[in-house]
XYZ file of C-alpha atoms in Angstrom:
478
model
C -46.659 -98.729 -69.057
C -48.463 -99.496 -65.766
C -52.177 -98.848 -65.909
C -55.355 -98.755 -63.871
C -57.024 -102.127 -64.138
C -60.475 -101.239 -62.873
C -62.619 -98.445 -61.537
C -65.552 -99.552 -59.413
C -67.866 -96.955 -57.879
C -68.496 -97.268 -54.176
C -68.969 -95.510 -50.891
C -65.438 -96.351 -49.793
C -62.196 -96.248 -51.707
C -60.536 -99.624 -52.173
C -56.943 -99.652 -53.357
C -55.078 -102.832 -54.282
C -51.539 -102.974 -55.618
C -50.296 -106.048 -57.456
C -46.695 -106.459 -58.554
C -45.460 -109.089 -61.005
C -41.883 -109.943 -61.897
C -41.194 -109.997 -65.619
C -38.042 -110.552 -67.605
C -36.197 -112.050 -64.625
C -33.559 -114.752 -64.672
C -35.363 -118.079 -64.697
C -32.830 -119.463 -62.243
C -33.803 -116.902 -59.622
C -36.615 -117.581 -57.193
C -39.948 -115.851 -57.632
C -39.883 -112.711 -55.483
C -43.182 -111.333 -54.214
C -43.908 -107.874 -52.836
C -47.605 -107.168 -53.284
C -48.826 -104.625 -50.709
C -52.553 -103.976 -50.559
C -54.329 -101.028 -48.964
C -57.781 -99.698 -48.100
C -58.431 -96.077 -47.107
C -61.662 -94.783 -45.555
C -62.853 -91.372 -44.435
C -66.135 -91.101 -42.542
C -66.953 -87.552 -43.699
C -66.016 -85.987 -47.036
C -67.493 -82.568 -46.282
C -65.018 -79.735 -46.928
C -63.556 -78.528 -43.628
C -64.841 -81.532 -41.642
C -62.801 -83.076 -38.827
C -63.035 -86.633 -40.101
C -61.650 -89.828 -38.571
C -59.484 -91.483 -41.204
C -58.504 -95.141 -41.379
C -55.700 -96.601 -43.411
C -55.362 -100.387 -43.668
C -52.519 -102.240 -45.372
C -51.555 -105.856 -45.791
C -49.149 -108.390 -47.232
C -49.816 -111.992 -48.205
C -47.994 -115.010 -46.785
C -45.470 -115.162 -49.647
C -44.562 -111.461 -49.677
C -41.297 -109.967 -48.595
C -41.910 -107.905 -45.472
C -41.922 -104.128 -45.371
C -38.582 -102.352 -45.106
C -39.550 -98.678 -45.315
C -42.932 -97.159 -45.935
C -43.947 -93.528 -46.190
C -47.372 -92.015 -46.767
C -47.821 -88.458 -48.031
C -50.658 -86.269 -46.767
C -51.474 -83.666 -49.463
C -50.377 -80.161 -48.436
C -53.982 -78.891 -48.670
C -54.941 -80.919 -45.573
C -54.853 -79.180 -42.208
C -52.595 -81.189 -39.889
C -51.541 -80.347 -36.322
C -48.092 -79.480 -35.057
C -46.665 -80.552 -31.713
C -47.592 -77.426 -29.749
C -51.219 -77.583 -30.917
C -52.038 -80.779 -29.010
C -51.395 -81.581 -25.323
C -49.067 -84.502 -24.712
C -51.021 -87.615 -23.805
C -54.202 -86.688 -25.688
C -55.766 -89.710 -27.375
C -55.350 -89.064 -31.094
C -55.694 -92.455 -32.777
C -55.639 -96.232 -32.551
C -53.678 -98.889 -34.387
C -54.050 -102.625 -34.787
C -51.566 -105.088 -36.232
C -52.528 -108.658 -37.058
C -49.129 -110.204 -37.508
C -47.712 -113.693 -37.819
C -44.922 -114.421 -35.374
C -42.311 -117.068 -34.937
C -41.921 -117.476 -31.187
C -38.889 -118.943 -29.375
C -37.244 -120.306 -32.562
C -40.471 -121.775 -33.924
C -41.595 -121.230 -37.526
C -44.089 -118.579 -38.629
C -47.361 -120.031 -37.387
C -48.509 -117.907 -34.433
C -51.067 -115.206 -35.274
C -50.918 -112.264 -32.865
C -52.977 -109.076 -32.693
C -51.298 -105.960 -31.319
C -53.606 -103.083 -30.381
C -52.084 -99.670 -29.738
C -53.827 -96.644 -28.229
C -52.015 -93.745 -29.864
C -51.246 -90.626 -27.838
C -49.856 -87.286 -28.873
C -46.177 -87.196 -27.903
C -43.435 -84.605 -27.691
C -41.155 -83.870 -30.628
C -38.583 -82.142 -28.424
C -35.258 -83.982 -28.257
C -34.071 -82.176 -25.116
C -34.882 -85.224 -22.966
C -34.620 -88.769 -24.342
C -35.605 -92.237 -23.147
C -34.435 -95.759 -24.134
C -36.536 -98.346 -25.918
C -39.557 -99.774 -24.064
C -37.787 -102.522 -22.102
C -34.150 -101.611 -21.535
C -31.484 -104.146 -20.587
C -30.493 -102.404 -17.371
C -32.290 -100.638 -14.560
C -32.817 -97.417 -16.518
C -36.521 -96.671 -17.085
C -37.719 -97.289 -20.635
C -40.278 -95.538 -22.806
C -43.143 -97.737 -21.568
C -42.564 -96.876 -17.922
C -44.971 -94.381 -16.375
C -43.533 -90.973 -15.610
C -44.817 -87.524 -14.654
C -48.481 -86.883 -15.352
C -49.230 -90.642 -15.348
C -47.995 -90.865 -18.945
C -45.492 -93.301 -20.484
C -42.029 -91.776 -20.733
C -42.234 -92.342 -24.500
C -44.883 -89.585 -24.562
C -43.066 -86.930 -22.539
C -39.542 -87.758 -23.764
C -38.123 -88.503 -27.228
C -37.160 -92.185 -27.815
C -33.385 -92.237 -28.265
C -33.401 -94.895 -31.008
C -35.281 -92.471 -33.272
C -32.157 -90.309 -33.258
C -30.384 -93.210 -34.990
C -33.279 -94.507 -37.076
C -34.138 -91.075 -38.536
C -31.091 -88.923 -37.743
C -31.089 -85.154 -37.997
C -34.841 -84.820 -38.584
C -37.371 -83.259 -36.215
C -41.007 -84.231 -36.866
C -43.766 -81.650 -36.672
C -45.923 -84.182 -34.832
C -45.412 -87.613 -33.219
C -47.869 -90.276 -32.100
C -46.850 -92.918 -29.563
C -48.371 -96.197 -28.375
C -47.192 -99.232 -26.411
C -48.191 -102.906 -26.246
C -46.989 -105.739 -24.002
C -46.428 -109.257 -25.322
C -44.821 -112.096 -23.396
C -43.705 -109.754 -20.645
C -41.907 -107.471 -23.125
C -43.092 -103.950 -23.979
C -43.080 -102.881 -27.621
C -43.669 -99.374 -28.903
C -44.985 -97.708 -32.044
C -44.179 -94.179 -33.202
C -45.801 -92.308 -36.093
C -43.777 -89.266 -37.194
C -44.914 -86.608 -39.674
C -42.451 -84.216 -41.346
C -42.741 -80.988 -43.386
C -43.284 -81.269 -47.161
C -40.066 -81.765 -49.115
C -38.165 -83.399 -46.247
C -35.346 -85.676 -47.405
C -35.929 -88.848 -45.387
C -32.561 -90.008 -44.074
C -32.214 -93.474 -42.563
C -29.080 -95.631 -42.258
C -28.423 -96.871 -45.779
C -31.334 -94.859 -47.213
C -31.695 -91.287 -48.480
C -35.067 -90.589 -50.088
C -35.677 -87.254 -51.834
C -39.353 -86.311 -51.579
C -41.315 -83.894 -53.749
C -42.813 -81.049 -51.645
C -45.932 -81.041 -53.822
C -46.757 -84.541 -52.507
C -47.314 -83.089 -49.041
C -46.348 -84.220 -45.543
C -44.318 -87.481 -45.406
C -45.379 -89.709 -42.512
C -43.341 -92.653 -41.211
C -44.129 -95.410 -38.706
C -41.318 -96.885 -36.590
C -41.506 -99.787 -34.154
C -39.267 -99.940 -31.105
C -38.061 -103.380 -30.047
C -40.290 -105.661 -32.097
C -37.991 -107.665 -34.349
C -35.091 -105.552 -33.113
C -33.482 -107.387 -30.157
C -30.288 -105.316 -30.322
C -32.318 -102.252 -29.314
C -33.433 -104.112 -26.203
C -29.940 -105.440 -25.559
C -31.243 -108.949 -24.939
C -32.935 -111.867 -26.726
C -36.723 -111.620 -26.969
C -39.488 -114.240 -27.406
C -40.380 -112.991 -30.900
C -37.681 -114.536 -33.092
C -39.456 -113.813 -36.404
C -42.023 -111.244 -37.577
C -43.493 -112.792 -40.705
C -46.074 -112.290 -43.398
C -49.048 -112.460 -43.749
C -49.546 -109.096 -42.128
C -52.610 -106.878 -41.787
C -52.406 -103.448 -40.202
C -54.704 -100.496 -39.653
C -54.267 -97.035 -38.234
C -57.140 -94.687 -37.467
C -56.341 -91.038 -36.953
C -59.007 -89.117 -35.077
C -60.308 -85.848 -36.451
C -60.747 -84.491 -32.898
C -58.771 -85.543 -29.820
C -60.252 -87.574 -26.959
C -59.584 -87.267 -23.246
C -56.973 -89.601 -21.774
C -58.534 -91.074 -18.594
C -55.079 -91.832 -17.192
C -54.393 -88.127 -16.643
C -56.017 -85.517 -14.437
C -56.421 -82.979 -17.271
C -58.959 -82.986 -20.099
C -57.277 -83.259 -23.501
C -60.471 -83.668 -25.548
C -61.849 -81.404 -28.265
C -58.650 -80.405 -30.060
C -58.936 -80.247 -33.849
C -56.383 -82.695 -35.241
C -57.015 -82.818 -38.951
C -59.525 -81.205 -41.283
C -60.497 -81.675 -44.900
C -59.530 -79.069 -47.500
C -61.951 -77.276 -49.798
C -63.866 -79.258 -52.395
C -61.648 -80.851 -54.995
C -59.813 -83.981 -56.113
C -56.610 -84.906 -54.298
C -53.958 -87.590 -54.538
C -52.541 -89.453 -51.564
C -49.366 -91.277 -52.454
C -47.897 -94.139 -50.419
C -44.325 -95.281 -50.956
C -43.177 -98.724 -49.833
C -40.007 -100.742 -50.177
C -39.309 -104.299 -49.124
C -36.601 -105.580 -46.856
C -33.364 -106.671 -48.508
C -32.940 -110.162 -49.966
C -29.185 -110.760 -50.273
C -29.227 -114.198 -51.911
C -32.224 -113.705 -54.222
C -34.168 -116.679 -52.881
C -37.368 -114.712 -52.213
C -36.932 -114.524 -48.425
C -35.933 -111.274 -46.720
C -32.676 -111.264 -44.753
C -34.455 -110.834 -41.426
C -36.390 -114.068 -41.976
C -33.682 -115.986 -43.814
C -31.291 -117.746 -41.403
C -29.108 -118.567 -44.444
C -29.180 -114.998 -45.727
C -26.171 -115.403 -48.033
C -27.038 -118.871 -49.401
C -30.242 -119.527 -51.342
C -32.505 -121.713 -49.220
C -33.686 -125.112 -50.386
C -36.828 -124.780 -48.273
C -39.207 -122.102 -46.997
C -38.082 -120.661 -43.632
C -41.689 -119.733 -42.850
C -42.521 -123.454 -42.624
C -41.082 -125.553 -39.811
C -38.938 -128.492 -40.934
C -39.011 -127.478 -44.614
C -35.468 -128.485 -45.750
C -34.584 -128.152 -42.076
C -34.580 -131.780 -41.024
C -33.570 -131.187 -37.411
C -36.053 -128.275 -37.174
C -33.567 -125.963 -35.469
C -34.308 -122.989 -37.738
C -31.324 -123.453 -40.081
C -31.942 -124.536 -43.660
C -29.885 -127.538 -44.792
C -27.901 -125.285 -47.139
C -26.040 -123.648 -44.223
C -26.647 -125.952 -41.239
C -23.296 -127.504 -40.237
C -25.145 -130.643 -39.114
C -28.766 -130.890 -40.174
C -29.200 -134.216 -38.399
C -28.464 -132.796 -34.958
C -30.689 -130.190 -33.288
C -28.845 -127.079 -32.140
C -31.254 -124.194 -31.628
C -28.390 -121.774 -30.895
C -25.733 -122.902 -33.350
C -23.138 -120.296 -32.385
C -23.936 -120.408 -28.637
C -24.197 -116.626 -28.328
C -27.502 -116.565 -26.436
C -29.655 -115.717 -29.476
C -31.707 -118.550 -30.961
C -31.024 -119.240 -34.630
C -34.211 -117.643 -35.967
C -33.722 -114.556 -33.818
C -29.990 -114.197 -34.558
C -28.812 -111.959 -37.382
C -25.589 -114.016 -37.500
C -26.725 -117.536 -36.549
C -23.347 -119.114 -37.374
C -21.070 -116.399 -35.943
C -21.204 -115.425 -32.245
C -22.482 -111.855 -31.832
C -24.380 -111.985 -28.559
C -24.233 -109.870 -25.431
C -20.577 -110.814 -24.891
C -19.681 -109.650 -28.409
C -21.257 -106.735 -30.352
C -24.814 -107.745 -29.404
C -26.383 -108.044 -32.871
C -25.023 -104.755 -34.206
C -26.189 -104.102 -37.789
C -24.910 -100.714 -38.910
C -26.295 -100.780 -42.462
C -29.753 -102.018 -41.429
C -29.876 -104.933 -43.884
C -30.661 -107.399 -41.070
C -27.354 -109.193 -41.498
C -25.232 -108.596 -38.395
C -21.909 -106.844 -38.781
C -20.113 -109.909 -37.374
C -21.000 -111.944 -40.481
C -21.577 -109.167 -43.033
C -18.783 -108.794 -45.587
C -20.136 -105.306 -46.346
C -21.206 -103.953 -42.939
C -21.577 -100.374 -44.173
C -23.500 -101.206 -47.384
C -26.860 -103.012 -47.341
C -26.736 -106.446 -48.986
C -29.461 -107.382 -51.445
C -31.917 -105.709 -53.793
C -35.160 -104.240 -52.463
C -38.460 -103.964 -54.292
C -40.236 -100.580 -54.514
C -43.946 -99.850 -54.990
C -45.984 -96.651 -55.008
C -49.742 -96.446 -54.512
C -51.700 -93.445 -55.769
C -55.073 -92.896 -54.140
C -57.215 -90.250 -55.881
C -60.004 -89.004 -53.624
C -62.734 -86.407 -53.866
C -63.774 -83.943 -51.178
C -67.222 -82.443 -51.624
C -68.790 -82.171 -55.055
C -65.645 -81.174 -56.928
C -66.687 -82.083 -60.448
C -64.059 -83.300 -62.956
C -60.827 -84.700 -61.529
C -58.012 -82.140 -61.498
C -55.325 -84.087 -59.625
C -52.127 -85.376 -61.249
C -52.693 -88.511 -63.389
C -51.372 -91.541 -61.526
C -48.853 -92.493 -64.220
C -47.084 -89.151 -63.763
C -45.301 -90.158 -60.573
C -41.742 -91.450 -60.354
C -40.810 -93.857 -57.539
C -37.300 -95.283 -57.070
C -35.162 -96.265 -54.111
C -33.839 -92.687 -53.901
C -36.676 -90.391 -54.962
C -40.439 -90.109 -55.079
C -41.937 -87.230 -57.030
C -44.177 -85.885 -59.779
C -42.788 -86.403 -63.302
C -45.374 -84.947 -65.681
C -43.225 -85.222 -68.832
C -42.245 -88.835 -68.043
C -38.523 -88.186 -68.559
C -37.481 -90.095 -65.409
C -36.570 -86.860 -63.638
C -38.408 -85.118 -60.809
C -40.155 -81.982 -62.059
C -39.449 -80.027 -58.865
C -35.708 -80.650 -59.386
C -35.925 -79.631 -63.064
C -38.338 -76.663 -63.090
C -37.408 -75.668 -66.650
C -38.554 -78.974 -68.118
C -41.449 -78.579 -70.522
C -44.295 -80.946 -69.681
C -45.575 -82.934 -72.624
C -49.175 -84.092 -72.992
C -49.755 -87.628 -71.806
C -52.366 -89.780 -73.544
C -54.073 -91.968 -70.954
C -54.843 -95.551 -71.949
C -58.525 -96.455 -71.909
C -58.247 -98.033 -68.468
C -56.257 -95.183 -66.916
C -52.688 -95.059 -65.660
C -50.465 -96.142 -62.808
C -47.337 -94.824 -61.084
C -44.002 -95.757 -62.628
C -41.120 -97.378 -60.863
C -37.465 -97.238 -61.768
C -33.833 -97.534 -60.682
C -32.534 -101.080 -60.233
C -36.072 -102.422 -60.180
C -37.002 -101.898 -63.834
C -38.112 -105.535 -64.118
C -40.888 -104.785 -61.637
C -44.056 -103.497 -63.229
C -46.833 -102.109 -61.123
C -50.419 -103.107 -61.790
C -52.772 -100.846 -59.885
C -56.441 -101.433 -59.141
C -58.262 -98.500 -57.574
C -61.813 -97.389 -57.041
C -62.772 -93.835 -56.279
C -65.494 -93.187 -53.713
C -66.531 -90.444 -51.333
C -63.570 -90.452 -48.957
C -60.506 -88.414 -48.188
C -56.946 -89.030 -47.156
C -54.909 -90.529 -44.395
C -52.642 -89.276 -41.661
C -49.965 -91.855 -40.972
C -47.553 -94.028 -42.880
C -47.078 -97.661 -43.562
C -45.115 -100.002 -41.424
C -41.360 -99.475 -41.308
C -39.227 -100.883 -38.567
C -35.450 -100.753 -38.648
C -32.795 -102.957 -37.129
C -30.134 -100.513 -35.977
C -28.114 -100.231 -32.758
C -28.657 -97.256 -30.510
């Protein structure tokens, strides 16, 4: 049974999640997915409009994030689209990522800073990804009201990434790197929304609150842009933070004043749980490297693709296990215009003259070389983080014990009786008392990942919750 390892009093809450693989086949590579997080709230007074920061990170050996969703408890007051003027400054985000640039290995640290603006949730008018392949304006281009088109129109790739779902609020920001514009969207949905993404259907418990998802446009997704880009790998280590403002600020780029709008407010005094759900990217060959990083995605690497020249003697980005000639440099082995490290089929042409990197199942293996183009290849790792926080002087904790949550690839929910079934789907189930171990409890995982056991370290301090989700970018065609 997972358990709380430590409880350290402090002014801020510090939440660390450690995952260890047990009972695995000794012939399989060690697979790491160890997300860490820190949450801070600058005012825990009931009803206060507090700025909230959520920071998350992965170490150098971790698989990268695939999907990530954070739940804002339903007691929190959150805005809806019509409450906030488009373009109002509502937050800021910073990503300290490690990039592989122009077919080089993962050794270039880059900081991306996003100024987050309130953006429309209406899908009546759409706009392509930030830098489009043709002459059509993209979401980073300035439109009416001196605002990026990604603020006043709905990005069209979101219709594919999260089909059939309309968020109640959306945040948008843009950053330029190497002459290419990249975007970030944070979308929040009503409690109980079933999160549908290509290859993923996640049932969410309405008692967990508002699910919030972050989606990047273009970064690591060259097929959205319709052209090769300088960033050929987005690698770990990764550190990210998102601050959601309690009250909006004026956007100096516009002629109107958008300041002073209440964005989020604390509930009444009490103890509350914020749950974050994260899954890794797929690893088809079980070598511990996600498909998007692994240029030999279907053959276990002899070396580490994060390190230049490691079992890649010609240093062209292809491990010796799948390089047709590892003594001769060929940075674009299939001559399709995409460099090996930035090509989801490095040995099979799928460039602009073919299907242009199409990946219908989102497993980061292109359809041109994917034997199962409609079914994601590889197992993903799942982790849930429970963050118990206290607003005001609430007295004894009354929130759900952290071991009473169920997290799998297909559902995330409360499971008080620990029968591996969501309570809200089985309302007649009789909860049974749960005896907490001396050190506390932790959320359970399940499904195909039963060999993964979650070890949770959390400290409870005087802070509240968070507004937006963890990093999740998808590689799907528009």
